[in-house]
Amino acid sequence: MAGLLGEADGANPWVAVEESAERVDGLQLRARSDLVAEAILRDNALRSGGQTVCSVRDGRWGSDAQDDPSYGRLAATIRRALRSPDFTGWMIWPVSEAVTTAALRGWSSDSRETHARFDDGLTLLAELTPRLTAEFAIRRFLAADLDRAVTNILPWTASHDEHVRRLASEGTRPFLPWAVRVAALTSSPEGTVPILDALRADPSDYVRRSVANHLNDLSRQNPKLVVQTAARWLETPDENTTWVVRHGLRTLVKRADPDALALMGFSDATVQVSPMTVAHETVVLPGSLDFSFTVTNEGDAPVRLAIDYAVSYVKSSGALAEKVFKLSTRELQAGETLDVNKRHAIHQMTTRVHYAGTHMIELQINGRRYSRRAFEVEIPPELAPS
């Protein structure tokens, strides 16, 4: 990175960036990115007359800064660096964070100068995103001025580059994994629907998957808006609309939302569900719960079934916490019986810590619950949570 920035800056050495390489050992990824981003800002500030470094996390500069760092100088350097195909990969993360900090410094909705930096900063993130992703750096623009950011982002939906189009959807997700929450996104979920409208029939599966995940995020805040949006899309479908809608409504279907179930064709079916059988009453970690059951359509017409199951895990407090899992979507003819066998893995993960005790499993078919039963989980001492 230091070499590429130096070449783009007239062979001037980026000393702080070079020195940051000696301080990244032992730091986690986000801390490494912040460290290098601050080094980029330090080098840029010195070239622009400043003598201090900006904090990437809060955007504030020390009181001994002589002058504002030159966003224009930094942006020009980075755009020249982008001419090299080697300016790519993980180094783009701290670069994008440095761009955001410089572009937003002193941001004021009443300042035309900061408007220009705001708009160009977003444009530069769109130029950077094909080299890695700018979905995390963009969050601070959304937090600063959601309306202005969305106005800038909407034209990206017509970009020739699928990475830029995806950034429009992915970067504005209300609950983007690993990203900071933006209060304006969660309080006004309707604000990003125009972006999704523009991209829901995108030719790229990469983009459509982001649209579906974004729609699913919105369902946590406004289920009715999501069902209405999905219904509108289904009025003028293309070959991918059904998948996008189904994936976008997956959480609402698991939650047995009646409007989402009806939209996806999962009516209140007349079915007979056998008692669930399990291969073993006790699961020793790492292990799995093997269970089976049958479903019979007792109606006189075909029925479309969303077959899910809910596992209630024991928490550290001893209480139960439920999670619903997708099992199958099937259509049964009148009188037809479906035999279902499933293996549910249970092992310690960073995202879910298991505790010993009595767990529960229950079937959910078209939003209705059937055949609840208990099973035990035992954990060897070496796998027990500390």
C-alpha positions as a printed Julia matrix, in Angstrom:
386×3 Matrix{Float64}:
   0.0     0.0     0.0
   2.74    2.45    0.92
   4.5     1.8    -2.36
   1.36    2.22   -4.45
   0.35    5.42   -2.67
   3.89    6.75   -3.05
   3.87    6.06   -6.78
   0.51    7.78   -7.1
   1.85   10.73   -5.1
   4.88   11.49   -7.25
   7.21    8.97   -5.59
   6.79   10.66   -2.19
   7.19    8.19    0.69
   4.16    7.51    2.89
   6.16    7.2     6.08
   3.29    6.73    8.55
   1.79    3.99    6.4
   5.15    2.24    6.19
   5.63    2.49    9.97
   2.13    1.16   10.67
   3.24   -2.22    9.32
   5.32   -2.64   12.48
   2.31   -2.15   14.78
  -0.39   -4.41   13.35
   0.8    -7.66   14.93
  -1.54   -8.84   17.67
  -4.42   -6.61   16.57
  -7.74   -7.91   15.28
  -8.84   -7.09   11.77
 -10.92   -3.99   12.53
  -8.19   -2.57   14.78
  -5.61   -3.17   12.04
  -7.8    -1.34    9.55
  -8.24    1.62   11.9
  -4.5     1.79   12.56
  -3.61    1.87    8.87
  -6.44    4.29    8.03
  -5.12    6.72   10.64
  -1.65    6.37    9.13
  -3.05    7.27    5.7
  -4.72   10.32    7.2
  -1.53   11.31    9.02
   0.56   11.19    5.85
  -2.09   13.08    3.91
  -2.41   15.72    6.65
   1.33   16.39    6.66
   1.23   16.92    2.9
  -1.65   19.34    3.37
  -0.14   21.39    6.17
  -1.65   19.54    9.13
   0.44   17.97   11.89
  -1.84   15.51   13.61
  -3.89   12.44   12.98
  -7.63   11.99   12.86
  -9.41    9.28   14.81
 -11.12    7.0    12.31
 -13.78    5.91   14.77
 -15.05    9.32   15.89
 -13.82   11.58   13.09
 -12.31   14.18   15.47
  -8.91   15.75   15.01
  -6.48   16.95   17.66
  -6.53   20.6    18.62
  -3.01   21.17   17.3
  -4.02   20.62   13.68
  -2.81   23.69   11.78
  -5.07   23.23    8.77
  -7.8    20.94    7.55
  -6.43   17.89    5.78
  -6.98   18.1     2.07
  -9.74   15.7     1.07
  -9.14   16.7    -2.53
  -5.49   15.73   -2.31
  -6.28   12.38   -0.74
  -9.01   11.62   -3.26
  -6.74   12.5    -6.18
  -3.96   10.28   -4.84
  -6.29    7.33   -4.37
  -7.8     7.73   -7.82
  -4.31    7.66   -9.32
  -3.5     4.57   -7.25
  -6.62    2.89   -8.64
  -4.99    2.93  -12.07
  -2.85    0.04  -10.82
  -4.52   -3.4   -10.71
  -2.33   -4.13   -7.66
  -4.27   -1.56   -5.61
  -6.8    -4.15   -4.47
  -7.74   -6.62   -1.73
  -7.66   -6.06    2.02
  -5.7    -2.8     1.74
  -8.89   -1.2     0.36
 -10.66   -1.47    3.72
  -8.46    1.11    5.54
  -8.36    3.23    2.39
 -12.16    3.39    2.28
 -12.3     4.27    5.98
  -9.75    7.05    5.5
 -11.76    8.44    2.58
 -14.93    8.47    4.68
 -13.25   10.22    7.62
 -11.71   12.89    5.4
 -14.9    13.43    3.4
 -17.07   13.81    6.5
 -14.71   16.01    8.54
 -16.61   19.09    9.61
 -19.79   17.86    7.94
 -22.66   20.33    8.07
 -25.91   20.23    6.14
 -25.58   24.04    5.84
 -22.11   24.02    4.29
 -21.8    23.8     0.5
 -18.13   22.85    0.84
 -18.93   19.84    2.98
 -21.75   18.9     0.57
 -19.2    18.61   -2.24
 -16.89   16.43   -0.14
 -19.82   14.29    1.0
 -20.96   13.64   -2.57
 -17.49   13.0    -3.94
 -16.63   10.75   -1.0
 -19.55    8.5    -1.87
 -18.5     8.52   -5.51
 -14.99    7.48   -4.52
 -16.35    4.61   -2.41
 -18.22    3.39   -5.48
 -14.92    3.47   -7.39
 -13.18    1.52   -4.61
 -15.84   -1.13   -3.99
 -14.94   -3.38   -6.98
 -11.48   -3.84   -5.43
 -12.89   -5.22   -2.12
 -16.08   -3.69   -0.72
 -17.06   -0.31    0.67
 -20.17   -1.6     2.43
 -18.75   -0.85    5.89
 -17.25    2.58    5.17
 -20.5     3.78    3.62
 -22.36    3.44    6.9
 -21.01    6.71    8.29
 -22.34    8.6     5.28
 -25.77    7.1     5.91
 -25.61    8.11    9.56
 -24.55   11.67    8.71
 -27.36   12.37    6.2
 -29.5     9.45    5.06
 -31.54   11.42    2.52
 -28.49   12.95    0.82
 -26.71    9.58    0.83
 -29.66    7.74   -0.75
 -29.98   10.48   -3.38
 -26.34    9.81   -4.33
 -26.69    6.04   -4.13
 -29.83    5.59   -6.26
 -28.0     6.22   -9.58
 -25.61    3.38   -8.73
 -28.46    0.96   -9.42
 -27.89    1.67  -13.14
 -24.12    1.13  -13.01
 -22.53   -1.27  -15.49
 -20.55   -2.78  -12.57
 -22.37   -5.37  -10.46
 -20.18   -4.52   -7.46
 -21.42   -0.94   -7.48
 -25.04   -2.05   -7.9
 -24.64   -4.49   -5.02
 -23.11   -1.74   -2.85
 -26.32    0.25   -3.3
 -28.31   -2.58   -1.73
 -25.81   -4.19    0.63
 -24.36   -0.99    2.08
 -27.83    0.31    2.98
 -29.08   -2.86    4.69
 -30.54   -2.0     8.11
 -28.88   -4.98    9.79
 -25.78   -5.51    7.68
 -23.71   -8.19    9.47
 -20.56   -6.93   11.21
 -21.45   -3.31   10.39
 -22.4    -0.42   12.66
 -26.13    0.19   13.05
 -27.55    3.32   11.45
 -30.5     4.59   13.47
 -32.07    6.38   10.51
 -32.24    3.11    8.55
 -34.03    1.23   11.29
 -36.42    4.08   12.11
 -37.37    4.7     8.45
 -37.26    1.3     6.7
 -39.23    2.63    3.73
 -36.32    4.9     2.78
 -34.36    2.23    0.92
 -37.28    0.57   -0.91
 -36.63    2.62   -4.11
 -33.15    1.05   -4.25
 -34.63   -2.43   -3.98
 -37.29   -1.63   -6.58
 -34.53   -0.71   -9.02
 -32.47   -3.85   -8.36
 -34.97   -6.65   -7.67
 -34.77   -7.83  -11.33
 -31.01   -7.26  -11.66
 -29.28   -9.64  -14.09
 -26.67  -10.54  -11.45
 -27.45  -13.19   -8.84
 -24.84  -11.46   -6.66
 -27.01   -8.34   -6.61
 -30.37  -10.1    -6.36
 -29.2   -12.05   -3.32
 -28.32   -8.76   -1.62
 -31.77   -7.39   -2.48
 -33.42  -10.43   -0.9
 -31.29  -10.15    2.23
 -32.07   -6.44    2.44
 -35.8    -7.15    2.14
 -35.46   -9.75    4.89
 -33.73   -7.13    7.09
 -36.67   -4.76    6.58
 -39.07   -7.45    7.8
 -37.63   -7.05   11.3
 -38.87   -3.45   11.4
 -41.93   -3.32    9.16
 -43.41   -6.69    8.1
 -46.39   -5.05    6.41
 -44.15   -2.88    4.21
 -42.15   -5.95    3.18
 -45.23   -8.0     2.25
 -46.68   -5.07    0.31
 -43.39   -4.57   -1.56
 -43.12   -8.28   -2.37
 -46.74   -8.4    -3.55
 -46.1    -5.44   -5.84
 -43.08   -7.19   -7.35
 -45.11  -10.34   -7.98
 -47.59   -8.33  -10.03
 -44.9    -7.87  -12.72
 -42.56  -10.81  -12.2
 -39.57  -11.98  -14.17
 -37.92  -15.39  -13.99
 -36.14  -14.54  -10.72
 -38.85  -12.66   -8.83
 -40.26  -15.69   -7.04
 -36.86  -16.63   -5.63
 -36.1   -13.06   -4.52
 -39.48  -12.78   -2.78
 -39.23  -16.21   -1.17
 -35.74  -15.48    0.15
 -36.76  -12.01    1.29
 -39.78  -13.33    3.19
 -37.99  -16.27    4.79
 -37.94  -14.81    8.3
 -41.61  -13.82    8.15
 -42.52  -17.34    6.99
 -40.54  -18.82    9.89
 -42.35  -16.43   12.22
 -45.67  -17.65   10.81
 -46.66  -14.19    9.59
 -50.1   -14.78    8.06
 -49.73  -12.22    5.26
 -46.34  -13.59    4.19
 -47.63  -17.17    4.31
 -50.65  -16.26    2.19
 -48.53  -14.38   -0.36
 -46.27  -17.42   -0.8
 -49.24  -19.75   -1.22
 -49.02  -21.49    2.15
 -52.68  -21.75    3.05
 -54.23  -23.14    6.22
 -53.91  -26.8     5.21
 -55.74  -29.87    6.51
 -52.82  -32.16    7.3
 -52.16  -35.04    9.65
 -48.7   -35.03   11.25
 -47.38  -38.15   12.96
 -45.62  -37.99   16.33
 -41.97  -37.15   15.83
 -39.45  -39.92   16.44
 -35.78  -39.34   17.32
 -32.91  -41.77   16.84
 -31.43  -40.99   20.27
 -32.96  -39.3    23.3
 -29.58  -37.81   24.24
 -27.12  -35.94   22.04
 -23.48  -35.79   23.16
 -21.57  -32.88   21.64
 -20.38  -32.77   18.98
 -23.33  -34.72   17.63
 -26.65  -34.51   15.88
 -30.34  -35.03   16.48
 -31.8   -37.37   13.87
 -35.58  -37.07   13.72
 -38.37  -38.19   11.41
 -42.11  -37.81   10.91
 -44.8   -38.1     8.25
 -47.21  -35.53    6.87
 -50.45  -36.51    5.14
 -52.68  -34.18    3.13
 -56.16  -35.04    4.36
 -57.83  -32.44    2.17
 -59.43  -33.01   -1.23
 -57.08  -30.66   -3.15
 -53.32  -30.24   -3.53
 -51.65  -28.19   -0.8
 -48.38  -26.27   -0.69
 -46.46  -26.75    2.56
 -43.71  -24.76    4.25
 -42.18  -27.34    6.58
 -39.94  -25.9     9.29
 -38.82  -26.94   12.74
 -38.02  -25.01   15.91
 -35.27  -25.92   18.35
 -35.37  -24.44   21.86
 -31.81  -24.26   23.16
 -30.83  -24.09   26.8
 -29.21  -20.75   27.67
 -26.6   -20.14   30.35
 -29.42  -19.02   32.67
 -31.29  -22.29   32.14
 -34.07  -20.62   30.16
 -34.89  -21.72   26.61
 -34.24  -19.68   23.46
 -35.96  -20.76   20.25
 -34.62  -20.71   16.71
 -36.66  -21.77   13.66
 -34.92  -23.67   10.84
 -36.07  -24.19    7.28
 -36.64  -27.83    6.41
 -38.53  -28.12    3.11
 -41.13  -26.67    0.79
 -43.34  -29.32   -0.8
 -46.65  -29.73   -2.59
 -48.76  -32.71   -1.56
 -51.62  -34.07   -3.61
 -54.89  -34.97   -1.93
 -54.3   -38.02    0.26
 -50.53  -38.05   -0.34
 -48.14  -38.81    2.54
 -44.63  -37.4     2.82
 -41.93  -39.16    4.86
 -39.4   -36.7     6.29
 -36.0   -37.52    7.79
 -33.68  -34.82    9.05
 -30.31  -34.61   10.81
 -29.78  -31.48   12.9
 -26.14  -30.93   13.86
 -25.33  -29.65   17.34
 -21.79  -28.51   18.11
 -20.08  -25.55   19.72
 -19.77  -22.51   17.47
 -18.6   -18.95   17.88
 -22.12  -17.79   17.0
 -23.95  -20.21   19.31
 -22.69  -21.6    22.61
 -24.47  -24.74   23.76
 -25.25  -25.7    27.35
 -26.23  -29.05   28.75
 -29.84  -29.72   29.67
 -33.28  -30.49   28.32
 -33.89  -29.01   24.88
 -37.1   -29.0    22.85
 -37.88  -29.55   19.18
 -41.19  -28.81   17.48
 -42.48  -28.94   13.91
 -43.99  -25.94   12.16
 -46.05  -26.45    9.01
 -47.66  -23.46    7.28
 -47.29  -21.52   10.5
 -48.91  -24.13   12.77
 -47.04  -26.1    15.42
 -47.05  -29.9    15.73
 -45.4   -32.73   17.65
 -43.31  -31.03   20.36
 -40.85  -33.22   22.22
 -37.83  -33.01   24.48
 -34.27  -34.31   24.09
 -31.17  -34.08   26.26
 -27.84  -32.49   25.42
 -24.68  -33.59   27.2
 -21.38  -31.74   26.84
 -17.97  -33.31   27.58
 -15.89  -31.25   30.02
 -13.42  -30.21   27.33
 -16.25  -28.68   25.26
 -18.19  -27.08   28.11
 -18.43  -23.27   27.96
 -16.18  -21.52   30.45
